[in-house]
Amino acid sequence: MSKTDPYAALKYSDFRYFVSAQLFFTLAILMQEIVLSYYLYELTHDPFSLGLVGLAEAVPFISLALFGGYVADKFDRKKIYLWSFFVVCLVTVLLIFGLSGNSLLSLDKEHQPWVIYVSVFIFGVARGFYSPSWSSLKPFLVKEEHYSNSASWSAQFWQIGRIAGPVLGGFLYAFVGFISSLWVVLAFLVLTVLLAAQISKKEIKNQTKANLMDSLKEGYGFVRENKIMWYSIILDMFSVLFGGVIAMLPVFAKDILHVGAEGLGFLRAAPAVGAVLVMLGTAYFPPTNKAWRNMLLAVAGFGVATLVFAVSTNFYLSCLALFFTGAFDSISVVIRSTILQILPPDHMRGRVSAVNGVFVSTSNELGAFESGLAAKLLGTVPSVIFGGAMTLVIVTYIYTQSKELFGVKLIKEGK
């Protein structure tokens, strides 16, 4: 039996440009998220305002993602994601000049939250287009026998950004200030555009010629008819919708653990540290052999770790619990990414990616809104306990509905 090459995907130049651009983009977005969320909480002292940020991003993204998937399957994906990244750069420029105290465009602190909400809304619009075009690019960058390996490496670069971005954002906020941090974000976004522009244009065979509504129905129908794809998306959506704690981390950092912006950076990075360490292992030992069993166990572990974080009042234990949320989540990310690369035909990848993106956004951004609302109604700690418990309930229910998937083996990695 030939030995699997753990570095196979990295031998493709376009894939290296892809993961490098993804790294800098993730760094930029996570840095911006950290500094904006902490600045906003300092302005408002209201956890619900953090939930509104998630809503401001989710509404335009969910509204446009399916159309963005249709556009990605019909037109040049490279132009779509490059123009979208450029818009994201403009959003950061808006934040810099809208929130800077010495700018002609700056507003007083009473109105500054609206600059943040509007900027995040525009980012959500751009994401509705770049997400399906960018995500659906991955299967064109490597050969099919290296899909699982590319999913592991792509997720690792993404998770490295998730580690470094929050830590860097927290320290920059503490030592050089809010506006200077945003200038660093802008520099990383420009690097993203330059790297993404190096990826060669990919021709798509059998591009869709159907009208918009028929095309979108075709994409949704494909996802709905593939049980392992459908259940994996549903499982991820509801577990993160209720079990996600990321949006509330500024509250834990400032009011519960009392560790400030620097501590917030470490808390926000802890899940990504766990994810990277596990994903390094998945490059050698892919979790796709008994994919569905592994995915259910991973999401259950995510729920248990969330409960531990909720009741912790010790900074180090909280970081450890978040570390395990990322470790368990990374297993499901690799499995779901492999599913999304293997099953869709090339001419439907944009729409399938968009359907997945809508559900992921529902779990992340609407989950942030749900977390903010629940924290306001129940209190921050009880709301997180409720979310972790709901995650375990959801895993149990999905297990009872999907036992026939336990024998599915997604892919056997080639040489």
PDB file of N, CA and C in Angstrom, residues 30 33-34 37-38 159 162-171 245-274 308-310 312-326:
ATOM      1  N   LEU A  30     -10.179  38.636  11.676  1.00  0.00           N
ATOM      2  CA  LEU A  30     -10.227  38.337  13.108  1.00  0.00           C
ATOM      3  C   LEU A  30      -9.647  39.470  13.942  1.00  0.00           C
ATOM      4  N   GLU A  33     -12.350  42.009  13.985  1.00  0.00           N
ATOM      5  CA  GLU A  33     -13.443  41.580  14.855  1.00  0.00           C
ATOM      6  C   GLU A  33     -13.124  41.845  16.321  1.00  0.00           C
ATOM      7  N   ILE A  34     -11.885  41.517  16.721  1.00  0.00           N
ATOM      8  CA  ILE A  34     -11.487  41.711  18.115  1.00  0.00           C
ATOM      9  C   ILE A  34     -11.521  43.189  18.500  1.00  0.00           C
ATOM     10  N   SER A  37     -15.184  44.616  18.404  1.00  0.00           N
ATOM     11  CA  SER A  37     -16.081  44.132  19.453  1.00  0.00           C
ATOM     12  C   SER A  37     -15.708  44.727  20.810  1.00  0.00           C
ATOM     13  N   TYR A  38     -14.402  44.801  21.089  1.00  0.00           N
ATOM     14  CA  TYR A  38     -13.993  45.357  22.382  1.00  0.00           C
ATOM     15  C   TYR A  38     -14.282  46.857  22.439  1.00  0.00           C
ATOM     16  N   GLN A 159      -6.982  28.205  10.514  1.00  0.00           N
ATOM     17  CA  GLN A 159      -6.910  28.185  11.962  1.00  0.00           C
ATOM     18  C   GLN A 159      -5.682  28.926  12.482  1.00  0.00           C
ATOM     19  N   ARG A 162      -6.738  32.252  12.698  1.00  0.00           N
ATOM     20  CA  ARG A 162      -7.647  32.403  13.840  1.00  0.00           C
ATOM     21  C   ARG A 162      -6.888  32.456  15.169  1.00  0.00           C
ATOM     22  N   ILE A 163      -5.698  31.879  15.212  1.00  0.00           N
ATOM     23  CA  ILE A 163      -4.875  31.981  16.414  1.00  0.00           C
ATOM     24  C   ILE A 163      -4.206  33.358  16.480  1.00  0.00           C
ATOM     25  N   ALA A 164      -3.467  33.671  15.425  1.00  0.00           N
ATOM     26  CA  ALA A 164      -2.645  34.878  15.434  1.00  0.00           C
ATOM     27  C   ALA A 164      -3.485  36.149  15.370  1.00  0.00           C
ATOM     28  N   GLY A 165      -4.591  36.113  14.608  1.00  0.00           N
ATOM     29  CA  GLY A 165      -5.395  37.315  14.426  1.00  0.00           C
ATOM     30  C   GLY A 165      -5.920  37.901  15.729  1.00  0.00           C
ATOM     31  N   PRO A 166      -6.627  37.114  16.549  1.00  0.00           N
ATOM     32  CA  PRO A 166      -7.140  37.662  17.805  1.00  0.00           C
ATOM     33  C   PRO A 166      -6.043  38.110  18.774  1.00  0.00           C
ATOM     34  N   VAL A 167      -4.965  37.306  18.892  1.00  0.00           N
ATOM     35  CA  VAL A 167      -3.878  37.686  19.794  1.00  0.00           C
ATOM     36  C   VAL A 167      -3.246  38.991  19.335  1.00  0.00           C
ATOM     37  N   LEU A 168      -2.951  39.077  18.035  1.00  0.00           N
ATOM     38  CA  LEU A 168      -2.359  40.289  17.492  1.00  0.00           C
ATOM     39  C   LEU A 168      -3.309  41.477  17.645  1.00  0.00           C
ATOM     40  N   GLY A 169      -4.601  41.245  17.362  1.00  0.00           N
ATOM     41  CA  GLY A 169      -5.584  42.304  17.511  1.00  0.00           C
ATOM     42  C   GLY A 169      -5.685  42.803  18.940  1.00  0.00           C
ATOM     43  N   GLY A 170      -5.692  41.878  19.902  1.00  0.00           N
ATOM     44  CA  GLY A 170      -5.778  42.264  21.308  1.00  0.00           C
ATOM     45  C   GLY A 170      -4.577  43.064  21.765  1.00  0.00           C
ATOM     46  N   PHE A 171      -3.373  42.620  21.376  1.00  0.00           N
ATOM     47  CA  PHE A 171      -2.181  43.345  21.790  1.00  0.00           C
ATOM     48  C   PHE A 171      -2.049  44.690  21.082  1.00  0.00           C
ATOM     49  N   VAL A 245     -19.876  30.606  21.643  1.00  0.00           N
ATOM     50  CA  VAL A 245     -19.664  31.586  22.722  1.00  0.00           C
ATOM     51  C   VAL A 245     -18.813  32.766  22.269  1.00  0.00           C
ATOM     52  N   ILE A 246     -18.368  32.754  21.016  1.00  0.00           N
ATOM     53  CA  ILE A 246     -17.378  33.734  20.560  1.00  0.00           C
ATOM     54  C   ILE A 246     -17.870  35.169  20.731  1.00  0.00           C
ATOM     55  N   ALA A 247     -19.134  35.423  20.392  1.00  0.00           N
ATOM     56  CA  ALA A 247     -19.643  36.797  20.443  1.00  0.00           C
ATOM     57  C   ALA A 247     -19.634  37.359  21.855  1.00  0.00           C
ATOM     58  N   MET A 248     -19.734  36.491  22.852  1.00  0.00           N
ATOM     59  CA  MET A 248     -19.806  36.948  24.245  1.00  0.00           C
ATOM     60  C   MET A 248     -18.442  37.037  24.922  1.00  0.00           C
ATOM     61  N   LEU A 249     -17.368  36.725  24.214  1.00  0.00           N
ATOM     62  CA  LEU A 249     -16.052  36.735  24.837  1.00  0.00           C
ATOM     63  C   LEU A 249     -15.651  38.108  25.389  1.00  0.00           C
ATOM     64  N   PRO A 250     -15.994  39.232  24.734  1.00  0.00           N
ATOM     65  CA  PRO A 250     -15.668  40.523  25.364  1.00  0.00           C
ATOM     66  C   PRO A 250     -16.297  40.690  26.748  1.00  0.00           C
ATOM     67  N   VAL A 251     -17.495  40.147  26.944  1.00  0.00           N
ATOM     68  CA  VAL A 251     -18.156  40.232  28.251  1.00  0.00           C
ATOM     69  C   VAL A 251     -17.394  39.392  29.276  1.00  0.00           C
ATOM     70  N   PHE A 252     -17.033  38.153  28.877  1.00  0.00           N
ATOM     71  CA  PHE A 252     -16.268  37.299  29.795  1.00  0.00           C
ATOM     72  C   PHE A 252     -14.910  37.931  30.119  1.00  0.00           C
ATOM     73  N   ALA A 253     -14.246  38.494  29.094  1.00  0.00           N
ATOM     74  CA  ALA A 253     -12.916  39.074  29.311  1.00  0.00           C
ATOM     75  C   ALA A 253     -12.969  40.275  30.238  1.00  0.00           C
ATOM     76  N   LYS A 254     -13.956  41.136  30.066  1.00  0.00           N
ATOM     77  CA  LYS A 254     -14.011  42.400  30.808  1.00  0.00           C
ATOM     78  C   LYS A 254     -14.680  42.244  32.172  1.00  0.00           C
ATOM     79  N   ASP A 255     -15.796  41.524  32.244  1.00  0.00           N
ATOM     80  CA  ASP A 255     -16.631  41.545  33.444  1.00  0.00           C
ATOM     81  C   ASP A 255     -16.579  40.277  34.289  1.00  0.00           C
ATOM     82  N   ILE A 256     -16.185  39.131  33.712  1.00  0.00           N
ATOM     83  CA  ILE A 256     -16.190  37.869  34.464  1.00  0.00           C
ATOM     84  C   ILE A 256     -14.780  37.421  34.818  1.00  0.00           C
ATOM     85  N   LEU A 257     -13.891  37.416  33.826  1.00  0.00           N
ATOM     86  CA  LEU A 257     -12.512  36.977  34.061  1.00  0.00           C
ATOM     87  C   LEU A 257     -11.564  38.140  34.354  1.00  0.00           C
ATOM     88  N   HIS A 258     -11.983  39.373  34.000  1.00  0.00           N
ATOM     89  CA  HIS A 258     -11.228  40.595  34.299  1.00  0.00           C
ATOM     90  C   HIS A 258      -9.797  40.541  33.731  1.00  0.00           C
ATOM     91  N   VAL A 259      -9.696  40.259  32.424  1.00  0.00           N
ATOM     92  CA  VAL A 259      -8.376  40.132  31.796  1.00  0.00           C
ATOM     93  C   VAL A 259      -8.140  41.154  30.691  1.00  0.00           C
ATOM     94  N   GLY A 260      -9.111  42.018  30.391  1.00  0.00           N
ATOM     95  CA  GLY A 260      -8.913  43.096  29.435  1.00  0.00           C
ATOM     96  C   GLY A 260      -8.774  42.645  27.995  1.00  0.00           C
ATOM     97  N   ALA A 261      -8.327  43.602  27.150  1.00  0.00           N
ATOM     98  CA  ALA A 261      -8.222  43.340  25.711  1.00  0.00           C
ATOM     99  C   ALA A 261      -7.188  42.272  25.400  1.00  0.00           C
ATOM    100  N   GLU A 262      -6.052  42.277  26.150  1.00  0.00           N
ATOM    101  CA  GLU A 262      -5.025  41.258  25.907  1.00  0.00           C
ATOM    102  C   GLU A 262      -5.575  39.862  26.198  1.00  0.00           C
ATOM    103  N   GLY A 263      -6.281  39.731  27.322  1.00  0.00           N
ATOM    104  CA  GLY A 263      -6.882  38.445  27.667  1.00  0.00           C
ATOM    105  C   GLY A 263      -7.926  38.024  26.658  1.00  0.00           C
ATOM    106  N   LEU A 264      -8.682  38.994  26.140  1.00  0.00           N
ATOM    107  CA  LEU A 264      -9.671  38.689  25.107  1.00  0.00           C
ATOM    108  C   LEU A 264      -8.999  38.080  23.891  1.00  0.00           C
ATOM    109  N   GLY A 265      -7.834  38.616  23.512  1.00  0.00           N
ATOM    110  CA  GLY A 265      -7.112  38.054  22.374  1.00  0.00           C
ATOM    111  C   GLY A 265      -6.751  36.593  22.579  1.00  0.00           C
ATOM    112  N   PHE A 266      -6.292  36.253  23.784  1.00  0.00           N
ATOM    113  CA  PHE A 266      -5.937  34.858  24.081  1.00  0.00           C
ATOM    114  C   PHE A 266      -7.183  33.964  24.113  1.00  0.00           C
ATOM    115  N   LEU A 267      -8.273  34.467  24.698  1.00  0.00           N
ATOM    116  CA  LEU A 267      -9.514  33.686  24.720  1.00  0.00           C
ATOM    117  C   LEU A 267     -10.003  33.409  23.304  1.00  0.00           C
ATOM    118  N   ARG A 268      -9.945  34.447  22.466  1.00  0.00           N
ATOM    119  CA  ARG A 268     -10.440  34.301  21.089  1.00  0.00           C
ATOM    120  C   ARG A 268      -9.550  33.376  20.269  1.00  0.00           C
ATOM    121  N   ALA A 269      -8.255  33.330  20.620  1.00  0.00           N
ATOM    122  CA  ALA A 269      -7.320  32.480  19.878  1.00  0.00           C
ATOM    123  C   ALA A 269      -7.315  31.039  20.355  1.00  0.00           C
ATOM    124  N   ALA A 270      -7.733  30.801  21.599  1.00  0.00           N
ATOM    125  CA  ALA A 270      -7.634  29.457  22.181  1.00  0.00           C
ATOM    126  C   ALA A 270      -8.317  28.375  21.338  1.00  0.00           C
ATOM    127  N   PRO A 271      -9.554  28.602  20.815  1.00  0.00           N
ATOM    128  CA  PRO A 271     -10.159  27.555  19.977  1.00  0.00           C
ATOM    129  C   PRO A 271      -9.327  27.227  18.746  1.00  0.00           C
ATOM    130  N   ALA A 272      -8.705  28.258  18.171  1.00  0.00           N
ATOM    131  CA  ALA A 272      -7.917  28.027  16.965  1.00  0.00           C
ATOM    132  C   ALA A 272      -6.638  27.256  17.271  1.00  0.00           C
ATOM    133  N   VAL A 273      -6.053  27.463  18.444  1.00  0.00           N
ATOM    134  CA  VAL A 273      -4.866  26.685  18.834  1.00  0.00           C
ATOM    135  C   VAL A 273      -5.224  25.199  18.886  1.00  0.00           C
ATOM    136  N   GLY A 274      -6.346  24.901  19.535  1.00  0.00           N
ATOM    137  CA  GLY A 274      -6.793  23.510  19.582  1.00  0.00           C
ATOM    138  C   GLY A 274      -7.066  22.951  18.209  1.00  0.00           C
ATOM    139  N   VAL A 308     -18.156  23.521  30.163  1.00  0.00           N
ATOM    140  CA  VAL A 308     -17.040  23.782  31.084  1.00  0.00           C
ATOM    141  C   VAL A 308     -16.668  25.257  31.050  1.00  0.00           C
ATOM    142  N   PHE A 309     -16.588  25.839  29.842  1.00  0.00           N
ATOM    143  CA  PHE A 309     -16.261  27.263  29.739  1.00  0.00           C
ATOM    144  C   PHE A 309     -17.299  28.120  30.458  1.00  0.00           C
ATOM    145  N   ALA A 310     -18.557  27.758  30.324  1.00  0.00           N
ATOM    146  CA  ALA A 310     -19.636  28.567  30.905  1.00  0.00           C
ATOM    147  C   ALA A 310     -19.498  28.704  32.417  1.00  0.00           C
ATOM    148  N   SER A 312     -16.698  28.212  34.260  1.00  0.00           N
ATOM    149  CA  SER A 312     -15.352  28.536  34.726  1.00  0.00           C
ATOM    150  C   SER A 312     -15.230  30.014  35.115  1.00  0.00           C
ATOM    151  N   THR A 313     -14.522  30.251  36.210  1.00  0.00           N
ATOM    152  CA  THR A 313     -14.163  31.614  36.593  1.00  0.00           C
ATOM    153  C   THR A 313     -12.647  31.796  36.626  1.00  0.00           C
ATOM    154  N   ASN A 314     -11.934  30.792  36.137  1.00  0.00           N
ATOM    155  CA  ASN A 314     -10.476  30.821  36.077  1.00  0.00           C
ATOM    156  C   ASN A 314     -10.043  31.027  34.631  1.00  0.00           C
ATOM    157  N   PHE A 315      -9.206  32.015  34.388  1.00  0.00           N
ATOM    158  CA  PHE A 315      -8.799  32.363  33.020  1.00  0.00           C
ATOM    159  C   PHE A 315      -8.160  31.178  32.305  1.00  0.00           C
ATOM    160  N   TYR A 316      -7.293  30.436  32.992  1.00  0.00           N
ATOM    161  CA  TYR A 316      -6.578  29.336  32.341  1.00  0.00           C
ATOM    162  C   TYR A 316      -7.523  28.173  32.027  1.00  0.00           C
ATOM    163  N   LEU A 317      -8.448  27.877  32.919  1.00  0.00           N
ATOM    164  CA  LEU A 317      -9.427  26.830  32.639  1.00  0.00           C
ATOM    165  C   LEU A 317     -10.340  27.249  31.493  1.00  0.00           C
ATOM    166  N   SER A 318     -10.693  28.520  31.457  1.00  0.00           N
ATOM    167  CA  SER A 318     -11.526  29.021  30.359  1.00  0.00           C
ATOM    168  C   SER A 318     -10.810  28.880  29.021  1.00  0.00           C
ATOM    169  N   CYS A 319      -9.523  29.225  29.004  1.00  0.00           N
ATOM    170  CA  CYS A 319      -8.740  29.056  27.773  1.00  0.00           C
ATOM    171  C   CYS A 319      -8.670  27.585  27.370  1.00  0.00           C
ATOM    172  N   LEU A 320      -8.494  26.688  28.350  1.00  0.00           N
ATOM    173  CA  LEU A 320      -8.425  25.254  28.056  1.00  0.00           C
ATOM    174  C   LEU A 320      -9.745  24.749  27.484  1.00  0.00           C
ATOM    175  N   ALA A 321     -10.858  25.196  28.067  1.00  0.00           N
ATOM    176  CA  ALA A 321     -12.165  24.776  27.551  1.00  0.00           C
ATOM    177  C   ALA A 321     -12.362  25.262  26.123  1.00  0.00           C
ATOM    178  N   LEU A 322     -11.980  26.508  25.850  1.00  0.00           N
ATOM    179  CA  LEU A 322     -12.088  27.034  24.485  1.00  0.00           C
ATOM    180  C   LEU A 322     -11.146  26.290  23.541  1.00  0.00           C
ATOM    181  N   PHE A 323      -9.977  25.915  24.041  1.00  0.00           N
ATOM    182  CA  PHE A 323      -9.040  25.102  23.265  1.00  0.00           C
ATOM    183  C   PHE A 323      -9.728  23.824  22.778  1.00  0.00           C
ATOM    184  N   PHE A 324     -10.472  23.171  23.652  1.00  0.00           N
ATOM    185  CA  PHE A 324     -11.137  21.921  23.271  1.00  0.00           C
ATOM    186  C   PHE A 324     -12.342  22.163  22.354  1.00  0.00           C
ATOM    187  N   THR A 325     -13.008  23.323  22.489  1.00  0.00           N
ATOM    188  CA  THR A 325     -14.078  23.598  21.513  1.00  0.00           C
ATOM    189  C   THR A 325     -13.504  23.661  20.109  1.00  0.00           C
ATOM    190  N   GLY A 326     -12.338  24.285  19.967  1.00  0.00           N
ATOM    191  CA  GLY A 326     -11.702  24.355  18.652  1.00  0.00           C
ATOM    192  C   GLY A 326     -11.187  23.011  18.179  1.00  0.00           C
TER     193      GLY A 326
END
